[in-house]
């Protein structure tokens, strides 16, 4: 990509989304500068989405942009952090202005929805790939870790599970949902809720948390191993959307809900006497020991979730 070209594309499409309480210096200089609330620590996380690997070839630009911000916002939520800002590095095969307009429209929606002003980034030529880094703030020493669960606590999830995996399978032409459910399921893949609105209440009540990106069983396994305990899941308690609960193939539905990734709901543990936050469901409990079991069956190996390699 020729450098003058590159900078005008950056200016035309990626500046202008940087306004926010934390933004001291937005894009255009060598670095962005962020203001951190007094007494708070910086939480940061980065994720790369590659065409054909993390979203289907030919996906709409606005959906890809939205999903890239949303999936990173989800990491902040899982930490109990409040959003400060985002940085976006894009690799594009060609400069296609119609695509860029579409892309930045989804970007603007997500930046606003998750309060993650875009303060900088990078643009290079190459296969379509999007890297988002997000920054959030946390009360000093109070981040919600994977390692904080104790035996005898309840295990909960937000929202419903399996929709994004079912949506992705639909986008990949692996099955045909009812006409009325197609948009809902595709949206659940491309437009994750990313429960930042739960972050502050989870900081008060939860002992450990993770966002579900690789599938419930795999991700809950990270809490179990980081907290050195065992997690028991009751599959009948897994919350399902109407679009999935009405399907006849309950084995497939369970597979999506337990092992399909991409939901970006939160899974967390808390003492059993705490009030269940609105929109969340108890799905199991912690106990001494190790590993994850579902309906009494120990989970091992391949059923655990999405693996990149
Ligand atoms: P440098 O070579 O100093 O890294 P760049 O030419 O890559 O600078 O970028 C110029 C400015 O534009 C920087 O402030 C950078 O953060 C910003 N920028 C570049 N790409 C993006 C993008 N995709 N989104 C937002 N800001 C961007
Ligand atoms: Mg650069």
PDB file of C-alpha atoms in Angstrom, residues 156-159 195 197-198 201-202 205 265 268 270 275-281:
ATOM      1  CA  UNK A 156     -23.684 -19.215  36.219  1.00  0.00           C
ATOM      2  CA  UNK A 157     -23.878 -17.985  32.641  1.00  0.00           C
ATOM      3  CA  UNK A 158     -25.378 -14.874  31.096  1.00  0.00           C
ATOM      4  CA  UNK A 159     -27.829 -14.965  28.180  1.00  0.00           C
ATOM      5  CA  UNK A 195     -21.970  -8.184  28.687  1.00  0.00           C
ATOM      6  CA  UNK A 197     -23.218  -4.023  31.583  1.00  0.00           C
ATOM      7  CA  UNK A 198     -22.658  -6.935  33.989  1.00  0.00           C
ATOM      8  CA  UNK A 201     -22.124  -6.064  39.482  1.00  0.00           C
ATOM      9  CA  UNK A 202     -19.875  -9.080  38.855  1.00  0.00           C
ATOM     10  CA  UNK A 205     -20.533 -10.681  43.714  1.00  0.00           C
ATOM     11  CA  UNK A 265     -21.574 -14.717  27.112  1.00  0.00           C
ATOM     12  CA  UNK A 268     -18.840 -16.909  36.470  1.00  0.00           C
ATOM     13  CA  UNK A 270     -20.244 -16.810  43.119  1.00  0.00           C
ATOM     14  CA  UNK A 275     -28.651 -13.032  44.318  1.00  0.00           C
ATOM     15  CA  UNK A 276     -28.535 -14.212  40.700  1.00  0.00           C
ATOM     16  CA  UNK A 277     -28.059 -11.130  38.479  1.00  0.00           C
ATOM     17  CA  UNK A 278     -30.842 -10.462  36.005  1.00  0.00           C
ATOM     18  CA  UNK A 279     -30.375 -12.313  32.699  1.00  0.00           C
ATOM     19  CA  UNK A 280     -28.130 -14.945  34.288  1.00  0.00           C
ATOM     20  CA  UNK A 281     -28.805 -18.638  35.017  1.00  0.00           C
TER      21      UNK A 281
END
